[in-house]
Coordinates of C-alpha atoms in Angstrom, one line a residue:
X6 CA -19.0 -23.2 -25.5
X7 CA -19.3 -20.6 -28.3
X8 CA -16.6 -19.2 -30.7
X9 CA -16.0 -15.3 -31.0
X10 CA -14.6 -13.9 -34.1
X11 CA -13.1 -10.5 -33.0
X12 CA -12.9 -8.0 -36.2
X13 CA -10.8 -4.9 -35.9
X14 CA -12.4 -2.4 -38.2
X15 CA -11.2 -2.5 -41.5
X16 CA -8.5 -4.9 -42.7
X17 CA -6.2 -4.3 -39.5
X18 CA -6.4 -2.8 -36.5
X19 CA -3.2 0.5 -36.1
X20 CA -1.0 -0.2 -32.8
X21 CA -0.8 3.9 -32.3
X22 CA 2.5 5.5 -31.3
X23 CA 4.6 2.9 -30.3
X24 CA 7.9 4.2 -32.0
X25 CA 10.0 3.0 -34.9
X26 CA 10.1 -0.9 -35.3
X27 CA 13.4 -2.1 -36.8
X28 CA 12.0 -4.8 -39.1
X29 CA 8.4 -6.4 -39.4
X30 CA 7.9 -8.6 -36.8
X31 CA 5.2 -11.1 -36.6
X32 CA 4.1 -12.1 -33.5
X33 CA 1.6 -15.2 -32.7
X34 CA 0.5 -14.9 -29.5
X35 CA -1.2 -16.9 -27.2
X36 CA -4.2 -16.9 -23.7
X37 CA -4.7 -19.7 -21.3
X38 CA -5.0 -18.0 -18.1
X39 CA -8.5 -18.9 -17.2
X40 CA -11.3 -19.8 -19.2
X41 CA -11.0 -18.3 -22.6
X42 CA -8.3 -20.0 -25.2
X43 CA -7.3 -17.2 -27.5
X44 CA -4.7 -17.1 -29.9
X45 CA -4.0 -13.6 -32.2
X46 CA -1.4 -12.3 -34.8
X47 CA 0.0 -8.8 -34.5
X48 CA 3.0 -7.1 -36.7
X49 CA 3.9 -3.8 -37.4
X50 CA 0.6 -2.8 -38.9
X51 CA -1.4 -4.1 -36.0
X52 CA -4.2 -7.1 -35.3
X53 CA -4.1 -9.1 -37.8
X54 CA -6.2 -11.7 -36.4
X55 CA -8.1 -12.7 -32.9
X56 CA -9.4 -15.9 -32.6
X57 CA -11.5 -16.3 -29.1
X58 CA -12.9 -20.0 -28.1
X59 CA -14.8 -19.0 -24.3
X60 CA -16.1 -21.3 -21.8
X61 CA -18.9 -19.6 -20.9
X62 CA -21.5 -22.2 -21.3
X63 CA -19.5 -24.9 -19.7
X64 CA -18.8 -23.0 -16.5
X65 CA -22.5 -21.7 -16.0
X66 CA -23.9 -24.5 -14.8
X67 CA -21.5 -24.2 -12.0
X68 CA -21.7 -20.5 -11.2
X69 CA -18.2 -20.2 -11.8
X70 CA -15.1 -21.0 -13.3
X71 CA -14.0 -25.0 -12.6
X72 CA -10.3 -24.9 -12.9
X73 CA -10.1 -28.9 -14.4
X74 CA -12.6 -28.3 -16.9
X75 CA -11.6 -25.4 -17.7
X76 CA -8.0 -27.0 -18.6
X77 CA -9.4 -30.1 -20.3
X78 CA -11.6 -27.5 -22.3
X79 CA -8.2 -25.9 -23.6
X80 CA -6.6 -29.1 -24.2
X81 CA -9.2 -29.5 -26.9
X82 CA -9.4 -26.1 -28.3
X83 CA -5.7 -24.6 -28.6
X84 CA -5.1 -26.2 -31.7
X85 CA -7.9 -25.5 -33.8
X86 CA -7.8 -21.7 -32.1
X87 CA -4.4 -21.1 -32.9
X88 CA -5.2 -22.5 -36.7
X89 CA -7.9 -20.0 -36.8
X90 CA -5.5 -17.1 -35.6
X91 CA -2.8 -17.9 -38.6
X92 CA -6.1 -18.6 -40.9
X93 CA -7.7 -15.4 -40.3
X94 CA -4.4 -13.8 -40.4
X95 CA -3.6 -14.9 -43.5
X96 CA -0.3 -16.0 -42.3
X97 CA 1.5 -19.6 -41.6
X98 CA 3.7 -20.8 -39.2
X99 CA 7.0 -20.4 -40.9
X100 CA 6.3 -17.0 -41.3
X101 CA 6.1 -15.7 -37.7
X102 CA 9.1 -14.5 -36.3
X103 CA 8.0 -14.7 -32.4
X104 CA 5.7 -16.4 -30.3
X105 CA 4.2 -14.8 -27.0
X106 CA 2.4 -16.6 -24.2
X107 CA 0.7 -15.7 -20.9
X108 CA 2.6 -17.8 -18.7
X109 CA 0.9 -16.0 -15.3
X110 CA -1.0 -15.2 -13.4
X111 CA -3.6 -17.5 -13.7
X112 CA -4.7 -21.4 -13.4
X113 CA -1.8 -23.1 -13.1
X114 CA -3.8 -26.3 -15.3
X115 CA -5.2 -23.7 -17.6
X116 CA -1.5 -21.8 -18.3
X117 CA 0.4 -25.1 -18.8
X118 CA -1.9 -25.9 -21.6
X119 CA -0.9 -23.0 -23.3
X120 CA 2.8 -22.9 -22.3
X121 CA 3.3 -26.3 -23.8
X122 CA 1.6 -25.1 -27.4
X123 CA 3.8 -22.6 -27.3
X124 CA 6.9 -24.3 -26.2
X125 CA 6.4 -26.7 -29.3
X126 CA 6.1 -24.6 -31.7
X127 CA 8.8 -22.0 -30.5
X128 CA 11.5 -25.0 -30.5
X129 CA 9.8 -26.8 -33.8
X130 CA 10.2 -23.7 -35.7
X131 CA 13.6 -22.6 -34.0
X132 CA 11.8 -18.4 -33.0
X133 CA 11.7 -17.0 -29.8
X134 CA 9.3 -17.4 -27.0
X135 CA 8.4 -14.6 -24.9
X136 CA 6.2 -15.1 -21.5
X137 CA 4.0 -12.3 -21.0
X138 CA 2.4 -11.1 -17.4
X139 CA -1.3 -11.4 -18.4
X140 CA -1.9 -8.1 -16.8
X141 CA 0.7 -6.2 -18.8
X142 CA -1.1 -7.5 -21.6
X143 CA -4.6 -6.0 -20.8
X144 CA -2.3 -3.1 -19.7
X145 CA -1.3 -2.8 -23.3
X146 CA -4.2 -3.7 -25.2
X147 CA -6.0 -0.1 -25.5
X148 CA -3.2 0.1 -27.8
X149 CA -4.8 -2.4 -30.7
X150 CA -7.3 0.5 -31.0
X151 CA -7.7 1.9 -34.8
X152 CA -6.3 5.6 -34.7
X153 CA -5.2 5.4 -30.9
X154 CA -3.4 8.4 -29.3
X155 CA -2.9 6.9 -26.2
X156 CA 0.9 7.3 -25.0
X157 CA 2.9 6.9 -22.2
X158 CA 2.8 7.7 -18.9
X159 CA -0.8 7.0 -18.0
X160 CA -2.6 5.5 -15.0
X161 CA -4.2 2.2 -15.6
X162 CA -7.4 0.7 -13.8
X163 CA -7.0 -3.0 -14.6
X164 CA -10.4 -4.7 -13.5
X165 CA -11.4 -8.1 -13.8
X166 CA -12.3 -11.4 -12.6
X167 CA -9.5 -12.0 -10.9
X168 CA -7.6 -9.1 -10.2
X169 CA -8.3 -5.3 -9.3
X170 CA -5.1 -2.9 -9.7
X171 CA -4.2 0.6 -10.3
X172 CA -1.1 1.1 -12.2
X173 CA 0.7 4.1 -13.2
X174 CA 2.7 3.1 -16.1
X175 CA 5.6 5.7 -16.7
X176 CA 6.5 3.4 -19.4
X177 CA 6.2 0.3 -21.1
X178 CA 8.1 -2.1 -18.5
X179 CA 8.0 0.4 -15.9
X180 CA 5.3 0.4 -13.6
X181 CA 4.0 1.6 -9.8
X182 CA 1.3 -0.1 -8.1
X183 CA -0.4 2.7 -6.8
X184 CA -3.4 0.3 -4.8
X185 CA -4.9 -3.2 -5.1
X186 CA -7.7 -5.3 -3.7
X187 CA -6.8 -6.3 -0.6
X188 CA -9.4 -9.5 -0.9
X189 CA -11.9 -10.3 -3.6
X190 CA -11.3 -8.5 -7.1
X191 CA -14.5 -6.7 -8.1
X192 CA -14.9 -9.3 -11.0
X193 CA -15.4 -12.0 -8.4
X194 CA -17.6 -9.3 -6.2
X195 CA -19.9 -9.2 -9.2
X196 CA -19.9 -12.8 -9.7
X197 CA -20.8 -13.4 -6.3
X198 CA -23.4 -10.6 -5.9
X199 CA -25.2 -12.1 -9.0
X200 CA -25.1 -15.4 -7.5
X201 CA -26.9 -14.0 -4.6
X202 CA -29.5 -12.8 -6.4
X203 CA -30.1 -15.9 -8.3
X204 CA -28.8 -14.9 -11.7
X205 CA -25.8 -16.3 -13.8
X206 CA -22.9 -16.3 -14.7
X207 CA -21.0 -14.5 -15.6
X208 CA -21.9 -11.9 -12.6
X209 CA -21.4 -8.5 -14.0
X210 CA -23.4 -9.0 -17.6
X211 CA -26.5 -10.3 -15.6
X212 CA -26.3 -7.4 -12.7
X213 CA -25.9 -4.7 -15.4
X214 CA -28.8 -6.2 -17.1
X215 CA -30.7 -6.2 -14.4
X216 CA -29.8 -3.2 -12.7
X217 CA -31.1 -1.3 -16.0
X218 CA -34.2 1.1 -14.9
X219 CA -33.1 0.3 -11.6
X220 CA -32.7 3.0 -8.3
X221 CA -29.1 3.7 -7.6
X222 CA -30.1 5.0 -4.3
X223 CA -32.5 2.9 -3.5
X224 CA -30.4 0.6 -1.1
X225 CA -27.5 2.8 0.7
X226 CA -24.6 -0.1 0.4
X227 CA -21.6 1.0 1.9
X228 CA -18.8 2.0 -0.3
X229 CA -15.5 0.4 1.4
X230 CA -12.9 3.5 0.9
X231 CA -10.4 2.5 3.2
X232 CA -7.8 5.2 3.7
X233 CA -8.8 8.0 1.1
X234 CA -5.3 8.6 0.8
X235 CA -3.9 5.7 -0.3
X236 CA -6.1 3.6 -2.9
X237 CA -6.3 0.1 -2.1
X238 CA -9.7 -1.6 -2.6
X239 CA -11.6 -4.0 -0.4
X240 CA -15.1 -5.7 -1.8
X241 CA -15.9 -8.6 1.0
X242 CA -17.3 -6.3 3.6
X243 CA -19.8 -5.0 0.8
X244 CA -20.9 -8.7 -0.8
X245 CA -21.4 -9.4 3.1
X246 CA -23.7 -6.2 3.0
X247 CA -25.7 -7.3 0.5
X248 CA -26.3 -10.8 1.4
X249 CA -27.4 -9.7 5.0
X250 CA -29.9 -7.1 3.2
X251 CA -31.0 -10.5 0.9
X252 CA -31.6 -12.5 4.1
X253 CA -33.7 -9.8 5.8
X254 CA -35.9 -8.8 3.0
X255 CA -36.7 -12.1 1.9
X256 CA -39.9 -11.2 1.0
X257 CA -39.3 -7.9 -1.0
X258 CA -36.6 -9.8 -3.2
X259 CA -39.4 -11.7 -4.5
X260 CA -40.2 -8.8 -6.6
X261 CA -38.9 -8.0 -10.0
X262 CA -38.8 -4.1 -9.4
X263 CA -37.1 -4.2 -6.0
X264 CA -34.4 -6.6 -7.1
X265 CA -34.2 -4.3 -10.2
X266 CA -33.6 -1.4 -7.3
X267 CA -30.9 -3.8 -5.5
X268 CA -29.2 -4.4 -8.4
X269 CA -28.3 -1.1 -9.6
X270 CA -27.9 0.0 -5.8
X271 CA -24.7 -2.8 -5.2
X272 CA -23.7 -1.9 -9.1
X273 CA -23.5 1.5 -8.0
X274 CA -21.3 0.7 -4.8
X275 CA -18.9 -1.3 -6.9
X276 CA -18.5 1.3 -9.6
X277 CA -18.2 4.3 -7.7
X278 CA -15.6 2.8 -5.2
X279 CA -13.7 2.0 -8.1
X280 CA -13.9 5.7 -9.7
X281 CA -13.8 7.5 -6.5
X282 CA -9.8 5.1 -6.3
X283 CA -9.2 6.0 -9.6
X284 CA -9.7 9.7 -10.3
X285 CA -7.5 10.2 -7.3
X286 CA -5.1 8.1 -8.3
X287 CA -4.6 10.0 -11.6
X288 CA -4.5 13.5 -9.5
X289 CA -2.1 12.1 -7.0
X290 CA 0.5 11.2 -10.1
X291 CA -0.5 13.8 -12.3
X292 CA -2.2 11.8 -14.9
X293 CA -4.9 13.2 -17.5
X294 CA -5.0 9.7 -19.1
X295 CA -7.0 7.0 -17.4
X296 CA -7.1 3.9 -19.0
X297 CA -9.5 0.9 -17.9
X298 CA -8.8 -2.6 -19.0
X299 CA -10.2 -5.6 -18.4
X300 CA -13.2 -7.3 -18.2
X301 CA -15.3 -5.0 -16.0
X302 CA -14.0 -2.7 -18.3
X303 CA -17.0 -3.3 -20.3
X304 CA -19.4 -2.8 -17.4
X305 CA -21.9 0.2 -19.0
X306 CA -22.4 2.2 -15.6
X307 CA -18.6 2.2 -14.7
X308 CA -17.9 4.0 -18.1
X309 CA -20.2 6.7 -17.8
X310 CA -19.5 7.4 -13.9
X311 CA -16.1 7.4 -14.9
X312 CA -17.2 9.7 -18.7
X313 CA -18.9 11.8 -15.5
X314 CA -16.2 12.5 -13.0
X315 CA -13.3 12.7 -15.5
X316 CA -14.9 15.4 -17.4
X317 CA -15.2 17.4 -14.0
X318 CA -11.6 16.8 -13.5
X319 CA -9.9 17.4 -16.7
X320 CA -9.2 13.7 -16.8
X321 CA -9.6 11.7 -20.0
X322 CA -11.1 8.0 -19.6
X323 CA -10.3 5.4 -21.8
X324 CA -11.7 2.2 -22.5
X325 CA -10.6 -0.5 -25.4
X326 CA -13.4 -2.2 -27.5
X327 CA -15.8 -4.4 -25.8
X328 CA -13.8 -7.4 -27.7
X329 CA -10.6 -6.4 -26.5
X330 CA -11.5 -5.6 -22.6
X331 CA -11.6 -9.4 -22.3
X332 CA -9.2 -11.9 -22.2
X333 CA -7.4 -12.2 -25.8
X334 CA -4.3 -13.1 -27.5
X335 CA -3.9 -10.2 -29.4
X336 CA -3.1 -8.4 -26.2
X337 CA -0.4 -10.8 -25.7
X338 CA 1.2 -10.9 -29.4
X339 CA 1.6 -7.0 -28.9
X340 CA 3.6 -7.1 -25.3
X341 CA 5.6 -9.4 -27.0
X342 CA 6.4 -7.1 -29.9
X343 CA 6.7 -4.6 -27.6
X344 CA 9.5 -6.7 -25.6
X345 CA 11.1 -7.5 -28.7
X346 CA 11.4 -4.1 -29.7
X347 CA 13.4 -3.3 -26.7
X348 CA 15.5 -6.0 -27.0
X349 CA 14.2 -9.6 -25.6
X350 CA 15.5 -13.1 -27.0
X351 CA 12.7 -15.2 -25.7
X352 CA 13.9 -18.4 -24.1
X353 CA 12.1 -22.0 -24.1
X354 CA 12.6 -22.4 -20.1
X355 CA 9.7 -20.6 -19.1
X356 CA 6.7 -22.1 -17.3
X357 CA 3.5 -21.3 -16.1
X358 CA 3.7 -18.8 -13.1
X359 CA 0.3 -18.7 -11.1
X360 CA 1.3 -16.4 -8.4
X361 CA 3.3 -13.9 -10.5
X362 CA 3.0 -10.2 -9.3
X363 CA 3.4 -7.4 -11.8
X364 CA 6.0 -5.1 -10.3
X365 CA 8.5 -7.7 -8.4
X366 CA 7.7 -7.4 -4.2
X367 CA 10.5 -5.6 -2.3
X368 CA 11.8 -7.9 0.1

């Protein structure tokens, strides 16, 4: 496992136009929905601190993320994690005035661990405790950027291991699901394409890296559009694709330059379905702002497809810092500064929430 110091530049990172806070608020907040423990203060001037303990090593010898080592990992690490956040912050306990936690979606084992630090120090130092949906929280996080301009309403592409969404946010709180995977997110699509091509994990580092030099073209992998009028996603039809082209050209994957070729060819299908979803998204609802969050948020090629097709369209991309696309808990701290602005108490009933959907289902 390796640590990851996250530095804004200069001494804070700015929260951009969020509106007028009523007092400084200090918020401590806190990621445990998978298999990164992350703890971060945030207050009126921005990040203070982001203190990231990842997993990555422990899960690579599996090829994937083991839900009960990944909670025994952050049984050992949220303390000294969240002692790093209010180190680096320069701040201590009795100074925070709120805590925030990701209390779903996730692993259940992973979120508890989390929930319960929380919980304790919430009650022990008598402040609220806000839960926060871990995708309203990459939602949010382009925010943390130094000098950003970014303001409300704007369509979000929200990308990552586990879930693949396309939000139009008409305002912090408020938000339409415009179109979602209907089976594997295109985190996990990258994971398992990598996996078939005998590389690690995690999946979409080790594609990108190979696909570089690579032939977009070279392999025509089908690029699952569904109905081009609505703008869910599906990915299992093309991992299928490419482990059938795998299987039949045994002997051509044995080469470096043709599994260069394959790479950037399923890279290619991935990002392009995903841009292709999203520009019209943002022309369906009117948006010129198109932010992209999440950990495939960092993928090289979907930037610059995206750079490429918004510029045609009069659509502006946007993408946090590499250190912010990923899971963090400064992301958290600042939906829960947000929440508190408009008014929430926190209360020390909440639990972990695995299957918690974003906009609540109509029923």
């Amino acid at each position: 496992c390796t640590w990851e110091g996250v530095q804004p530049s200069g001494p804070y990172g700015s929260i951009g136009r969020l509106g007028n806070w009523d007092k400084s608020m200090r918020v401590l907040g806190i990621e445990t929905s998978c298999d990164e423990t992350a703890a971060a203060v945030v207050d009126e001037n921005g990040m203070r601190s982001n203190a990231v303990f990842d997993q990555i090593d422990l899960h690579a010898l599996y090829g994937g993320v083991v839900p009960e080592l990944a909670s025994r990992a952050h049984i050992q690490s949220i303390s000294p994690v969240i002692r790093a956040a209010l180190r680096d912050a320069e701040t201590t306990a009795d100074q925070l005035d709120a805590i925030a936690v990701t209390t779903g979606p996730g692993l259940v084992g992973a979120l508890l661990v989390g929930v319960s630090a929380a919980k304790g120090m919430a009650l022990s130092l008598g402040i609220p405790l806000l839960p926060i949906h871990h995708m309203e929280g990459h939602l949010v996080s382009p925010l943390l950027t130094p000098g950003s301009q970014i303001t409300f309403p704007f369509v979000a592409l929200l990308v990552s291991g586990g879930h693949t969404l396309l939000v139009h946010a008409r305002a912090f709180g408020d938000y339409v699901i415009l179109g979602q995977t209907r089976d594997d997110a295109v985190g996990e699509a990258f994971d398992k394409g990598a996996r078939l091509l005998g590389l690690g994990y995690p999946g979409g580092p080790a594609i990108s890296k190979l696909a570089l030099g690579g032939n977009r073209a070279a392999i025509p992998f089908p690029r699952v559009l569904l109905d081009r009028t609505r703008f869910d996603f599906s990915f299992s039809g093309l991992k299928t694709s490419l482990r059938t082209y795998c299987h039949r050209n045994q002997e051509a994957m044995q080469c470096t330059h043709h599994r260069r070729d394959v790479a950037a060819s399923y890279q290619e299908a991935l990002v392009e379905t995903l841009a292709i979803k999203a520009m019209a998204a943002c022309q369906k609802v009117g948006a010129d702002t198109l932010v992209v969050a999440g950990g495939v948020g960092a993928n090289r090629r979907l930037r610059e497809i995206l750079e490429e097709r918004g510029a045609k369209l009069g659509i502006f991309p946007y993408f946090p810092p590499l250190s912010l696309c990923t899971d963090n808990g400064a992301m958290i701290a600042l939906a829960g500064r947000m929440h508190l602005e408009r008014g929430a108490t926190g209360d020390l009933s909440v639990n972990a929430t695995p299957r918690w959907p974003l906009v609540p289902i109509e029923t």
